[in-house]
Every structure is written in structure tokens, then in C-alpha cells.
Amino acid sequence: MPSARARKRPKLAFLGDNGVGKTALVRRLIEGRYSPAESTKESVHEHLFCGDDERGGKIETSIVDFAGYAAGDFAANLATDELAALVFVVDAQSRSLGELSVHHWHEDLETAGIVPPRRKILVIARVDEADDGDIRNVLDEKRLTEIYGFTDFIQTSAKTGRGLDQLRAVIRQAGIEFYERQPAELSAV
């Protein structure tokens, strides 16, 4: 039986345009802190997210924040067989651009030859700063799900913590699903 090192760790890729709040959201998830002034520019940051499965075992998932990167850079930096989920982050403050951003990222991923994982999550960030408390009035969740295959639609705020428990649960589930799809000999730790 291979050692635990042979086991792949599932990864979630946080994608979105510059300045939509990906890094603030990831820092709040991982470190429990909100840092509005931090800017990551163009770089890739990987963070370890730990949770428990239903049997009390540990689920380790890497969250990869592609700060300011295009899909081609994404393809060069992450093997798709490691992907448990894609997390598309759009900014609630620029609602009119949200669907356009999702469309462009989706096209870029296709052009780069990236086969998306089963779980695709649409995260609306900064809902605390939007004019309308419920973004579902502006972004058509059902239509976006039909067009782009989103499995989850979550409204979040790194500032207030809104939606983070739901996002943590989805991340945990994506990790469990990833391990369930691995060959039996790699599933044992």
C-alpha cells in the first residue's frame, strides 16, 4: 500500500477578475481574519484547509488563490486531476459585470483545455457592500446554473462572515467527493 505521501490532496481553485475579493475571502476562511487593504497582485497562493469527514477523519484540501491570473496561467500552475472544485468569485458591487466575468472565465478555461471538475461554485463576494441585500434579484442563479453548470451558489462577505459556514461545508463536501473518486489503494491514509 502506498504511503500517505502518494495520496493526492484535493484542490479548490479560486478564480475571478482582479479585485473581486478572492484573497480576502480565502484569508477569512483560512485565517479567520479580514484584511481589506491587502492586495496580492499577480501571484498564486496555496492554503491548507482542514475539516472532518462524517466518520471523524480529517479532510485536507488545498485552496489555491489565483490572484490576477488568466486561465492559461491557471493551466500551467495546476493539474486538473487534482481539482475538487472550481470557485468562481464575482463582486456584488459590480453586478452588471458578474455574468460577463463568469462567461469570460468559462471561455478561457475551455480555450486552455481545462476539463472542469464536477463541482463548480459561484461565489458572490462583498454582499455586505452591495446596494441590494439579496444578489439573486440581479444574477439569475437558475440561468447561470443551466449555462455554466454551477452546483452551488453562495453569497459571501469576508468582512461580516456571511456565507462562510455554507462555503466551508461545500469545500468539505468537495474534498470528500474527491477522495471517494480516488482509487481504493490511494484512499487509505
Tab-separated table of C-alpha atoms in Angstrom:
chain	number	residue	atom	x	y	z
A	1	MET	CA	0.000	0.000	0.000
A	2	PRO	CA	1.427	3.442	-0.882
A	3	SER	CA	2.385	5.858	1.843
A	4	ALA	CA	0.196	8.813	2.724
A	5	ARG	CA	2.512	10.918	0.549
A	6	ALA	CA	1.220	9.119	-2.561
A	7	ARG	CA	-2.298	10.337	-1.856
A	8	LYS	CA	-3.305	13.389	-3.845
A	9	ARG	CA	-4.694	16.305	-1.917
A	10	PRO	CA	-7.797	17.812	-3.487
A	11	LYS	CA	-7.525	21.414	-4.582
A	12	LEU	CA	-10.084	24.140	-4.970
A	13	ALA	CA	-9.138	26.908	-7.369
A	14	PHE	CA	-10.498	30.364	-6.576
A	15	LEU	CA	-10.839	32.220	-9.881
A	16	GLY	CA	-12.111	35.675	-10.734
A	17	ASP	CA	-11.160	39.074	-12.006
A	18	ASN	CA	-8.694	41.300	-10.151
A	19	GLY	CA	-10.102	42.991	-7.072
A	20	VAL	CA	-13.275	40.910	-6.650
A	21	GLY	CA	-12.328	39.779	-3.137
A	22	LYS	CA	-10.841	36.297	-3.690
A	23	THR	CA	-7.878	36.806	-1.379
A	24	ALA	CA	-9.905	38.488	1.377
A	25	LEU	CA	-12.370	35.607	1.248
A	26	VAL	CA	-9.640	32.945	1.352
A	27	ARG	CA	-7.850	34.684	4.246
A	28	ARG	CA	-11.116	34.867	6.187
A	29	LEU	CA	-11.771	31.160	5.543
A	30	ILE	CA	-8.278	30.001	6.467
A	31	GLU	CA	-7.007	32.543	8.990
A	32	GLY	CA	-10.275	33.900	10.363
A	33	ARG	CA	-9.252	37.485	9.671
A	34	TYR	CA	-10.442	40.228	7.358
A	35	SER	CA	-7.809	42.424	5.699
A	36	PRO	CA	-9.428	44.833	3.239
A	37	ALA	CA	-6.247	46.690	2.286
A	38	GLU	CA	-4.224	43.645	1.222
A	39	SER	CA	-3.561	43.302	-2.463
A	40	THR	CA	-1.990	40.190	-3.897
A	41	LYS	CA	-1.276	41.365	-7.448
A	42	GLU	CA	-0.349	38.553	-9.812
A	43	SER	CA	0.642	35.505	-7.861
A	44	VAL	CA	-0.587	32.094	-6.824
A	45	HIS	CA	-1.194	31.453	-3.123
A	46	GLU	CA	-1.935	27.990	-1.782
A	47	HIS	CA	-3.514	27.486	1.646
A	48	LEU	CA	-4.342	24.329	3.571
A	49	PHE	CA	-7.968	23.937	4.659
A	50	CYS	CA	-8.733	21.190	7.192
A	51	GLY	CA	-12.075	19.709	8.108
A	52	ASP	CA	-13.633	16.460	9.286
A	53	ASP	CA	-15.469	13.854	7.265
A	54	GLU	CA	-18.640	12.170	8.545
A	55	ARG	CA	-16.602	9.391	10.215
A	56	GLY	CA	-14.439	11.826	12.171
A	57	GLY	CA	-11.458	11.535	9.812
A	58	LYS	CA	-9.532	14.560	8.614
A	59	ILE	CA	-10.094	16.076	5.191
A	60	GLU	CA	-7.244	18.248	3.960
A	61	THR	CA	-7.971	20.435	0.965
A	62	SER	CA	-5.700	22.966	-0.674
A	63	ILE	CA	-7.288	26.260	-1.569
A	64	VAL	CA	-5.421	27.889	-4.427
A	65	ASP	CA	-5.975	31.629	-4.867
A	66	PHE	CA	-5.126	32.624	-8.438
A	67	ALA	CA	-4.702	36.331	-7.799
A	68	GLY	CA	-4.784	38.213	-11.074
A	69	TYR	CA	-4.028	35.203	-13.232
A	70	ALA	CA	-5.636	34.260	-16.530
A	71	ALA	CA	-6.855	30.757	-17.347
A	72	GLY	CA	-3.696	29.954	-19.319
A	73	ASP	CA	-1.609	30.646	-16.214
A	74	PHE	CA	-4.059	28.554	-14.259
A	75	ALA	CA	-3.488	25.603	-16.608
A	76	ALA	CA	0.273	25.914	-16.178
A	77	ASN	CA	0.031	26.000	-12.379
A	78	LEU	CA	-2.437	23.265	-11.503
A	79	ALA	CA	-3.028	19.734	-12.757
A	80	THR	CA	-6.722	19.216	-13.431
A	81	ASP	CA	-6.658	15.729	-11.880
A	82	GLU	CA	-6.068	17.462	-8.534
A	83	LEU	CA	-9.159	19.668	-8.830
A	84	ALA	CA	-12.011	19.002	-6.440
A	85	ALA	CA	-13.834	22.207	-7.443
A	86	LEU	CA	-13.616	25.488	-9.281
A	87	VAL	CA	-14.783	28.503	-7.306
A	88	PHE	CA	-15.744	31.476	-9.470
A	89	VAL	CA	-15.775	34.675	-7.422
A	90	VAL	CA	-17.622	37.766	-8.619
A	91	ASP	CA	-18.052	41.077	-6.827
A	92	ALA	CA	-21.567	42.030	-5.722
A	93	GLN	CA	-20.648	45.685	-6.202
A	94	SER	CA	-20.166	45.212	-9.929
A	95	ARG	CA	-23.215	43.055	-10.532
A	96	SER	CA	-23.555	44.024	-14.182
A	97	LEU	CA	-20.093	42.584	-14.823
A	98	GLY	CA	-20.627	39.397	-12.773
A	99	GLU	CA	-22.203	37.318	-15.514
A	100	LEU	CA	-19.773	38.689	-18.102
A	101	SER	CA	-16.843	37.733	-15.857
A	102	VAL	CA	-18.186	34.193	-15.425
A	103	HIS	CA	-18.625	33.914	-19.199
A	104	HIS	CA	-15.057	35.059	-19.929
A	105	TRP	CA	-13.508	32.763	-17.309
A	106	HIS	CA	-15.536	29.838	-18.612
A	107	GLU	CA	-14.379	30.533	-22.197
A	108	ASP	CA	-10.752	30.949	-21.088
A	109	LEU	CA	-10.820	27.612	-19.266
A	110	GLU	CA	-12.249	25.884	-22.349
A	111	THR	CA	-9.616	27.512	-24.576
A	112	ALA	CA	-6.881	26.360	-22.179
A	113	GLY	CA	-8.254	22.805	-22.441
A	114	ILE	CA	-9.184	22.568	-18.779
A	115	VAL	CA	-11.859	20.000	-18.025
A	116	PRO	CA	-13.830	21.372	-15.076
A	117	PRO	CA	-14.422	19.140	-12.062
A	118	ARG	CA	-17.922	18.005	-11.095
A	119	ARG	CA	-18.325	20.784	-8.561
A	120	LYS	CA	-18.387	24.371	-9.805
A	121	ILE	CA	-19.219	27.003	-7.227
A	122	LEU	CA	-20.367	30.550	-7.957
A	123	VAL	CA	-19.490	32.843	-5.064
A	124	ILE	CA	-20.863	36.349	-4.912
A	125	ALA	CA	-18.414	38.257	-2.705
A	126	ARG	CA	-18.846	41.549	-0.838
A	127	VAL	CA	-22.606	41.238	-0.448
A	128	ASP	CA	-22.324	43.479	2.618
A	129	GLU	CA	-21.306	46.362	0.346
A	130	ALA	CA	-23.932	45.844	-2.363
A	131	ASP	CA	-26.986	48.068	-2.692
A	132	ASP	CA	-29.303	45.081	-2.528
A	133	GLY	CA	-29.028	42.555	0.303
A	134	ASP	CA	-30.009	39.665	-1.970
A	135	ILE	CA	-27.984	39.360	-5.158
A	136	ARG	CA	-30.293	36.670	-6.517
A	137	ASN	CA	-32.505	39.536	-7.699
A	138	VAL	CA	-29.783	40.602	-10.135
A	139	LEU	CA	-27.902	37.424	-11.063
A	140	ASP	CA	-30.158	34.692	-12.356
A	141	GLU	CA	-28.937	31.661	-10.398
A	142	LYS	CA	-31.023	29.175	-12.397
A	143	ARG	CA	-29.881	30.531	-15.761
A	144	LEU	CA	-26.206	30.612	-14.731
A	145	THR	CA	-26.511	27.057	-13.422
A	146	GLU	CA	-28.019	25.880	-16.705
A	147	ILE	CA	-25.439	27.646	-18.888
A	148	TYR	CA	-22.266	27.033	-16.869
A	149	GLY	CA	-23.148	24.017	-14.733
A	150	PHE	CA	-22.756	25.562	-11.294
A	151	THR	CA	-23.509	23.144	-8.494
A	152	ASP	CA	-23.543	25.774	-5.739
A	153	PHE	CA	-24.434	29.474	-5.485
A	154	ILE	CA	-23.196	31.207	-2.323
A	155	GLN	CA	-23.407	34.840	-1.241
A	156	THR	CA	-20.485	35.822	0.981
A	157	SER	CA	-18.837	38.636	2.865
A	158	ALA	CA	-15.260	38.370	4.087
A	159	LYS	CA	-15.970	41.436	6.213
A	160	THR	CA	-19.002	40.098	8.123
A	161	GLY	CA	-18.511	36.353	7.675
A	162	ARG	CA	-21.833	35.948	5.859
A	163	GLY	CA	-21.994	32.710	3.858
A	164	LEU	CA	-18.656	31.374	5.124
A	165	ASP	CA	-20.195	28.435	7.001
A	166	GLN	CA	-22.008	27.433	3.816
A	167	LEU	CA	-18.787	27.801	1.801
A	168	ARG	CA	-16.840	25.720	4.367
A	169	ALA	CA	-19.474	22.968	4.106
A	170	VAL	CA	-19.216	22.959	0.305
A	171	ILE	CA	-15.392	22.847	0.473
A	172	ARG	CA	-15.590	19.938	2.926
A	173	GLN	CA	-18.035	18.080	0.663
A	174	ALA	CA	-15.865	18.700	-2.419
A	175	GLY	CA	-12.910	17.156	-0.560
A	176	ILE	CA	-14.949	14.111	0.455
A	177	GLU	CA	-16.215	13.631	-3.110
A	178	PHE	CA	-12.663	13.939	-4.450
A	179	TYR	CA	-11.358	11.218	-2.117
A	180	GLU	CA	-14.313	8.962	-2.960
A	181	ARG	CA	-13.337	9.117	-6.654
A	182	GLN	CA	-9.704	8.123	-5.958
A	183	PRO	CA	-8.578	4.533	-6.491
A	184	ALA	CA	-9.079	2.440	-3.346
A	185	GLU	CA	-5.355	1.989	-2.711
A	186	LEU	CA	-4.822	5.761	-2.575
A	187	SER	CA	-7.824	6.391	-0.337
A	188	ALA	CA	-6.303	4.780	2.733
A	189	VAL	CA	-4.164	7.053	4.869
